[in-house]
Amino acid sequence: MINSTRHKDSRHLSAPLSIQAVISAKWVGCVSNDANNMSRTPNEYAVYLLMESGHREEVRFPTFQDFQKWYSGALTPKSDSNDFINVPIKNIQGEYMVVRPSRIVAIRVEPIFSSSVERFT
Protein backbone atom coordinates (compact mmCIF):
# COMPACT_ATOMS: atom_id res chain seq x y z
CA MET A 1 0.00 0.00 0.00
CA ILE A 2 1.21 3.49 -0.76
CA ASN A 3 1.66 5.84 2.17
CA SER A 4 -0.02 9.21 2.01
CA THR A 5 1.51 12.40 3.36
CA ARG A 6 0.32 15.96 3.61
CA HIS A 7 2.19 18.79 1.99
CA LYS A 8 3.26 21.54 4.40
CA ASP A 9 1.97 24.30 2.14
CA SER A 10 -1.83 24.13 1.81
CA ARG A 11 -1.67 25.75 -1.66
CA HIS A 12 0.01 22.64 -3.08
CA LEU A 13 -1.55 19.26 -2.58
CA SER A 14 1.06 16.57 -2.68
CA ALA A 15 0.42 13.69 -5.04
CA PRO A 16 0.26 11.12 -2.23
CA LEU A 17 -2.71 12.93 -0.65
CA SER A 18 -4.39 13.55 -4.00
CA ILE A 19 -4.57 9.93 -5.06
CA GLN A 20 -5.19 8.34 -1.69
CA ALA A 21 -8.81 7.58 -2.64
CA VAL A 22 -7.95 6.56 -6.19
CA ILE A 23 -5.37 3.93 -5.37
CA SER A 24 -7.26 1.09 -3.79
CA ALA A 25 -7.83 -2.59 -4.22
CA LYS A 26 -10.74 -1.96 -6.60
CA TRP A 27 -8.31 -0.96 -9.37
CA VAL A 28 -6.35 -4.18 -9.08
CA GLY A 29 -9.36 -6.42 -9.68
CA CYS A 30 -11.66 -4.53 -12.00
CA VAL A 31 -14.78 -6.59 -12.52
CA SER A 32 -17.52 -5.93 -15.04
CA ASN A 33 -21.19 -6.18 -14.17
CA ASP A 34 -22.32 -7.50 -17.54
CA ALA A 35 -24.90 -10.24 -18.06
CA ASN A 36 -22.29 -12.98 -18.07
CA ASN A 37 -20.63 -11.62 -14.91
CA MET A 38 -17.21 -12.32 -16.38
CA SER A 39 -14.25 -10.53 -14.85
CA ARG A 40 -12.19 -8.32 -17.13
CA THR A 41 -8.58 -7.33 -16.85
CA PRO A 42 -7.50 -3.90 -18.08
CA ASN A 43 -5.13 -3.89 -21.06
CA GLU A 44 -3.33 -0.87 -19.64
CA TYR A 45 -3.77 2.08 -17.29
CA ALA A 46 -3.97 5.73 -18.33
CA VAL A 47 -2.46 7.96 -15.66
CA TYR A 48 -3.33 11.65 -15.86
CA LEU A 49 -0.95 14.04 -14.10
CA LEU A 50 -2.80 17.27 -13.28
CA MET A 51 -0.29 20.07 -12.94
CA GLU A 52 -0.46 23.20 -10.83
CA SER A 53 -0.43 25.30 -14.02
CA GLY A 54 -3.64 23.65 -15.21
CA HIS A 55 -1.97 21.39 -17.77
CA ARG A 56 -2.81 17.70 -17.93
CA GLU A 57 -0.39 15.03 -19.13
CA GLU A 58 -1.36 11.45 -19.92
CA VAL A 59 1.04 8.57 -19.38
CA ARG A 60 0.22 4.91 -20.06
CA PHE A 61 1.37 2.02 -17.87
CA PRO A 62 0.96 -1.62 -18.93
CA THR A 63 -0.01 -2.75 -15.41
CA PHE A 64 -1.18 -1.15 -12.20
CA GLN A 65 1.88 -2.60 -10.47
CA ASP A 66 4.14 -0.73 -12.93
CA PHE A 67 2.39 2.51 -11.99
CA GLN A 68 2.72 1.74 -8.26
CA LYS A 69 6.43 0.99 -8.69
CA TRP A 70 7.05 4.32 -10.44
CA TYR A 71 4.83 6.21 -7.99
CA SER A 72 6.40 4.81 -4.83
CA GLY A 73 9.96 4.70 -6.20
CA ALA A 74 10.28 8.00 -8.07
CA LEU A 75 7.40 10.33 -7.16
CA THR A 76 6.63 9.77 -3.47
CA PRO A 77 10.21 10.17 -2.13
CA LYS A 78 10.50 13.56 -3.87
CA SER A 79 6.92 14.82 -3.50
CA ASP A 80 8.09 18.15 -1.99
CA SER A 81 11.00 18.59 -4.41
CA ASN A 82 11.37 21.18 -7.15
CA ASP A 83 13.93 18.96 -8.91
CA PHE A 84 12.84 17.24 -12.11
CA ILE A 85 12.06 13.52 -12.12
CA ASN A 86 11.64 11.28 -15.16
CA VAL A 87 8.17 10.15 -16.16
CA PRO A 88 8.29 6.91 -18.14
CA ILE A 89 6.88 7.11 -21.66
CA LYS A 90 7.30 3.54 -22.84
CA ASN A 91 5.14 3.66 -25.96
CA ILE A 92 6.89 6.57 -27.66
CA GLN A 93 10.43 6.13 -29.01
CA GLY A 94 12.84 9.03 -28.64
CA GLU A 95 10.63 11.08 -26.32
CA TYR A 96 10.85 11.62 -22.61
CA MET A 97 9.10 13.75 -20.03
CA VAL A 98 10.26 15.27 -16.77
CA VAL A 99 8.11 16.95 -14.12
CA ARG A 100 8.61 18.73 -10.83
CA PRO A 101 6.88 16.52 -8.23
CA SER A 102 5.89 19.53 -6.10
CA ARG A 103 3.85 20.89 -9.04
CA ILE A 104 1.61 17.82 -9.41
CA VAL A 105 -1.69 18.61 -7.69
CA ALA A 106 -3.63 15.46 -8.56
CA ILE A 107 -3.29 12.12 -10.28
CA ARG A 108 -6.11 10.24 -11.97
CA VAL A 109 -5.75 6.54 -12.80
CA GLU A 110 -8.10 5.02 -15.37
CA PRO A 111 -8.14 1.35 -16.37
CA ILE A 112 -8.32 0.92 -20.15
CA PHE A 113 -10.26 -2.07 -21.48
CA SER A 114 -9.78 -2.95 -25.15
CA SER A 115 -12.28 -5.34 -26.65
CA SER A 116 -11.28 -7.62 -29.49
CA VAL A 117 -13.28 -5.42 -31.89
CA GLU A 118 -11.34 -2.28 -30.88
CA ARG A 119 -7.97 -4.02 -31.28
CA PHE A 120 -8.62 -4.95 -34.92
CA THR A 121 -9.96 -1.61 -36.17
PDB file of N, CA and C in Angstrom, residues 40-82:
ATOM      1  N   ARG A  40     -13.023  -8.849 -16.059  1.00  0.00           N
ATOM      2  CA  ARG A  40     -12.191  -8.318 -17.128  1.00  0.00           C
ATOM      3  C   ARG A  40     -10.909  -7.776 -16.523  1.00  0.00           C
ATOM      4  N   THR A  41      -9.856  -7.872 -17.268  1.00  0.00           N
ATOM      5  CA  THR A  41      -8.577  -7.326 -16.846  1.00  0.00           C
ATOM      6  C   THR A  41      -8.233  -6.173 -17.777  1.00  0.00           C
ATOM      7  N   PRO A  42      -7.865  -5.025 -17.221  1.00  0.00           N
ATOM      8  CA  PRO A  42      -7.498  -3.895 -18.077  1.00  0.00           C
ATOM      9  C   PRO A  42      -6.287  -4.226 -18.936  1.00  0.00           C
ATOM     10  N   ASN A  43      -6.273  -3.700 -20.164  1.00  0.00           N
ATOM     11  CA  ASN A  43      -5.134  -3.892 -21.057  1.00  0.00           C
ATOM     12  C   ASN A  43      -3.980  -2.974 -20.684  1.00  0.00           C
ATOM     13  N   GLU A  44      -4.318  -1.828 -20.122  1.00  0.00           N
ATOM     14  CA  GLU A  44      -3.327  -0.873 -19.642  1.00  0.00           C
ATOM     15  C   GLU A  44      -4.024   0.153 -18.757  1.00  0.00           C
ATOM     16  N   TYR A  45      -3.230   1.033 -18.162  1.00  0.00           N
ATOM     17  CA  TYR A  45      -3.772   2.077 -17.292  1.00  0.00           C
ATOM     18  C   TYR A  45      -3.332   3.441 -17.815  1.00  0.00           C
ATOM     19  N   ALA A  46      -4.273   4.343 -17.964  1.00  0.00           N
ATOM     20  CA  ALA A  46      -3.970   5.726 -18.330  1.00  0.00           C
ATOM     21  C   ALA A  46      -3.847   6.510 -17.033  1.00  0.00           C
ATOM     22  N   VAL A  47      -2.719   7.162 -16.860  1.00  0.00           N
ATOM     23  CA  VAL A  47      -2.461   7.958 -15.663  1.00  0.00           C
ATOM     24  C   VAL A  47      -2.399   9.414 -16.098  1.00  0.00           C
ATOM     25  N   TYR A  48      -3.265  10.230 -15.529  1.00  0.00           N
ATOM     26  CA  TYR A  48      -3.326  11.650 -15.860  1.00  0.00           C
ATOM     27  C   TYR A  48      -2.676  12.437 -14.734  1.00  0.00           C
ATOM     28  N   LEU A  49      -1.623  13.176 -15.061  1.00  0.00           N
ATOM     29  CA  LEU A  49      -0.950  14.045 -14.101  1.00  0.00           C
ATOM     30  C   LEU A  49      -1.533  15.437 -14.264  1.00  0.00           C
ATOM     31  N   LEU A  50      -2.206  15.930 -13.249  1.00  0.00           N
ATOM     32  CA  LEU A  50      -2.802  17.266 -13.280  1.00  0.00           C
ATOM     33  C   LEU A  50      -1.827  18.231 -12.612  1.00  0.00           C
ATOM     34  N   MET A  51      -1.337  19.175 -13.399  1.00  0.00           N
ATOM     35  CA  MET A  51      -0.291  20.072 -12.941  1.00  0.00           C
ATOM     36  C   MET A  51      -0.868  21.345 -12.332  1.00  0.00           C
ATOM     37  N   GLU A  52      -0.071  21.964 -11.487  1.00  0.00           N
ATOM     38  CA  GLU A  52      -0.458  23.204 -10.827  1.00  0.00           C
ATOM     39  C   GLU A  52      -0.826  24.293 -11.839  1.00  0.00           C
ATOM     40  N   SER A  53      -0.189  24.286 -12.990  1.00  0.00           N
ATOM     41  CA  SER A  53      -0.433  25.298 -14.022  1.00  0.00           C
ATOM     42  C   SER A  53      -1.749  25.094 -14.760  1.00  0.00           C
ATOM     43  N   GLY A  54      -2.403  23.946 -14.520  1.00  0.00           N
ATOM     44  CA  GLY A  54      -3.644  23.648 -15.211  1.00  0.00           C
ATOM     45  C   GLY A  54      -3.470  22.670 -16.358  1.00  0.00           C
ATOM     46  N   HIS A  55      -2.232  22.359 -16.700  1.00  0.00           N
ATOM     47  CA  HIS A  55      -1.968  21.395 -17.768  1.00  0.00           C
ATOM     48  C   HIS A  55      -2.263  19.979 -17.287  1.00  0.00           C
ATOM     49  N   ARG A  56      -2.565  19.107 -18.241  1.00  0.00           N
ATOM     50  CA  ARG A  56      -2.807  17.698 -17.933  1.00  0.00           C
ATOM     51  C   ARG A  56      -1.973  16.854 -18.882  1.00  0.00           C
ATOM     52  N   GLU A  57      -1.213  15.934 -18.325  1.00  0.00           N
ATOM     53  CA  GLU A  57      -0.391  15.033 -19.127  1.00  0.00           C
ATOM     54  C   GLU A  57      -0.871  13.608 -18.918  1.00  0.00           C
ATOM     55  N   GLU A  58      -0.932  12.848 -19.996  1.00  0.00           N
ATOM     56  CA  GLU A  58      -1.356  11.449 -19.924  1.00  0.00           C
ATOM     57  C   GLU A  58      -0.156  10.542 -20.147  1.00  0.00           C
ATOM     58  N   VAL A  59      -0.012   9.565 -19.270  1.00  0.00           N
ATOM     59  CA  VAL A  59       1.045   8.566 -19.377  1.00  0.00           C
ATOM     60  C   VAL A  59       0.384   7.204 -19.267  1.00  0.00           C
ATOM     61  N   ARG A  60       0.803   6.256 -20.089  1.00  0.00           N
ATOM     62  CA  ARG A  60       0.221   4.908 -20.064  1.00  0.00           C
ATOM     63  C   ARG A  60       1.177   3.939 -19.379  1.00  0.00           C
ATOM     64  N   PHE A  61       0.619   3.087 -18.523  1.00  0.00           N
ATOM     65  CA  PHE A  61       1.373   2.023 -17.867  1.00  0.00           C
ATOM     66  C   PHE A  61       0.730   0.696 -18.242  1.00  0.00           C
ATOM     67  N   PRO A  62       1.531  -0.325 -18.537  1.00  0.00           N
ATOM     68  CA  PRO A  62       0.961  -1.616 -18.929  1.00  0.00           C
ATOM     69  C   PRO A  62       0.210  -2.317 -17.799  1.00  0.00           C
ATOM     70  N   THR A  63       0.665  -2.132 -16.556  1.00  0.00           N
ATOM     71  CA  THR A  63      -0.014  -2.749 -15.407  1.00  0.00           C
ATOM     72  C   THR A  63      -0.114  -1.743 -14.279  1.00  0.00           C
ATOM     73  N   PHE A  64      -1.032  -2.012 -13.366  1.00  0.00           N
ATOM     74  CA  PHE A  64      -1.176  -1.151 -12.196  1.00  0.00           C
ATOM     75  C   PHE A  64       0.071  -1.238 -11.323  1.00  0.00           C
ATOM     76  N   GLN A  65       0.673  -2.414 -11.258  1.00  0.00           N
ATOM     77  CA  GLN A  65       1.885  -2.602 -10.470  1.00  0.00           C
ATOM     78  C   GLN A  65       3.037  -1.762 -11.020  1.00  0.00           C
ATOM     79  N   ASP A  66       3.122  -1.596 -12.340  1.00  0.00           N
ATOM     80  CA  ASP A  66       4.145  -0.726 -12.931  1.00  0.00           C
ATOM     81  C   ASP A  66       3.932   0.718 -12.490  1.00  0.00           C
ATOM     82  N   PHE A  67       2.685   1.163 -12.467  1.00  0.00           N
ATOM     83  CA  PHE A  67       2.389   2.514 -11.987  1.00  0.00           C
ATOM     84  C   PHE A  67       2.774   2.656 -10.520  1.00  0.00           C
ATOM     85  N   GLN A  68       2.387   1.688  -9.686  1.00  0.00           N
ATOM     86  CA  GLN A  68       2.717   1.742  -8.262  1.00  0.00           C
ATOM     87  C   GLN A  68       4.223   1.780  -8.037  1.00  0.00           C
ATOM     88  N   LYS A  69       4.967   1.020  -8.825  1.00  0.00           N
ATOM     89  CA  LYS A  69       6.426   0.988  -8.695  1.00  0.00           C
ATOM     90  C   LYS A  69       7.015   2.359  -9.006  1.00  0.00           C
ATOM     91  N   TRP A  70       6.563   2.993 -10.103  1.00  0.00           N
ATOM     92  CA  TRP A  70       7.051   4.321 -10.440  1.00  0.00           C
ATOM     93  C   TRP A  70       6.623   5.339  -9.381  1.00  0.00           C
ATOM     94  N   TYR A  71       5.370   5.262  -8.960  1.00  0.00           N
ATOM     95  CA  TYR A  71       4.825   6.211  -7.989  1.00  0.00           C
ATOM     96  C   TYR A  71       5.585   6.146  -6.667  1.00  0.00           C
ATOM     97  N   SER A  72       5.752   4.945  -6.132  1.00  0.00           N
ATOM     98  CA  SER A  72       6.404   4.806  -4.830  1.00  0.00           C
ATOM     99  C   SER A  72       7.921   4.944  -4.922  1.00  0.00           C
ATOM    100  N   GLY A  73       8.511   4.629  -6.076  1.00  0.00           N
ATOM    101  CA  GLY A  73       9.960   4.704  -6.205  1.00  0.00           C
ATOM    102  C   GLY A  73      10.489   6.053  -6.643  1.00  0.00           C
ATOM    103  N   ALA A  74       9.780   6.740  -7.518  1.00  0.00           N
ATOM    104  CA  ALA A  74      10.275   8.004  -8.071  1.00  0.00           C
ATOM    105  C   ALA A  74       9.520   9.227  -7.563  1.00  0.00           C
ATOM    106  N   LEU A  75       8.207   9.143  -7.480  1.00  0.00           N
ATOM    107  CA  LEU A  75       7.402  10.327  -7.161  1.00  0.00           C
ATOM    108  C   LEU A  75       7.267  10.580  -5.661  1.00  0.00           C
ATOM    109  N   THR A  76       6.884   9.587  -4.901  1.00  0.00           N
ATOM    110  CA  THR A  76       6.632   9.773  -3.469  1.00  0.00           C
ATOM    111  C   THR A  76       7.854  10.272  -2.699  1.00  0.00           C
ATOM    112  N   PRO A  77       9.054   9.690  -2.899  1.00  0.00           N
ATOM    113  CA  PRO A  77      10.206  10.170  -2.126  1.00  0.00           C
ATOM    114  C   PRO A  77      10.546  11.635  -2.384  1.00  0.00           C
ATOM    115  N   LYS A  78      10.160  12.173  -3.524  1.00  0.00           N
ATOM    116  CA  LYS A  78      10.495  13.557  -3.874  1.00  0.00           C
ATOM    117  C   LYS A  78       9.252  14.427  -4.014  1.00  0.00           C
ATOM    118  N   SER A  79       8.191  14.105  -3.307  1.00  0.00           N
ATOM    119  CA  SER A  79       6.922  14.820  -3.496  1.00  0.00           C
ATOM    120  C   SER A  79       7.004  16.309  -3.176  1.00  0.00           C
ATOM    121  N   ASP A  80       7.937  16.730  -2.324  1.00  0.00           N
ATOM    122  CA  ASP A  80       8.090  18.147  -1.993  1.00  0.00           C
ATOM    123  C   ASP A  80       9.181  18.833  -2.808  1.00  0.00           C
ATOM    124  N   SER A  81       9.829  18.095  -3.690  1.00  0.00           N
ATOM    125  CA  SER A  81      11.002  18.592  -4.406  1.00  0.00           C
ATOM    126  C   SER A  81      10.633  19.421  -5.633  1.00  0.00           C
ATOM    127  N   ASN A  82      11.488  20.406  -5.917  1.00  0.00           N
ATOM    128  CA  ASN A  82      11.370  21.180  -7.148  1.00  0.00           C
ATOM    129  C   ASN A  82      12.312  20.664  -8.228  1.00  0.00           C
TER     130      ASN A  82
END
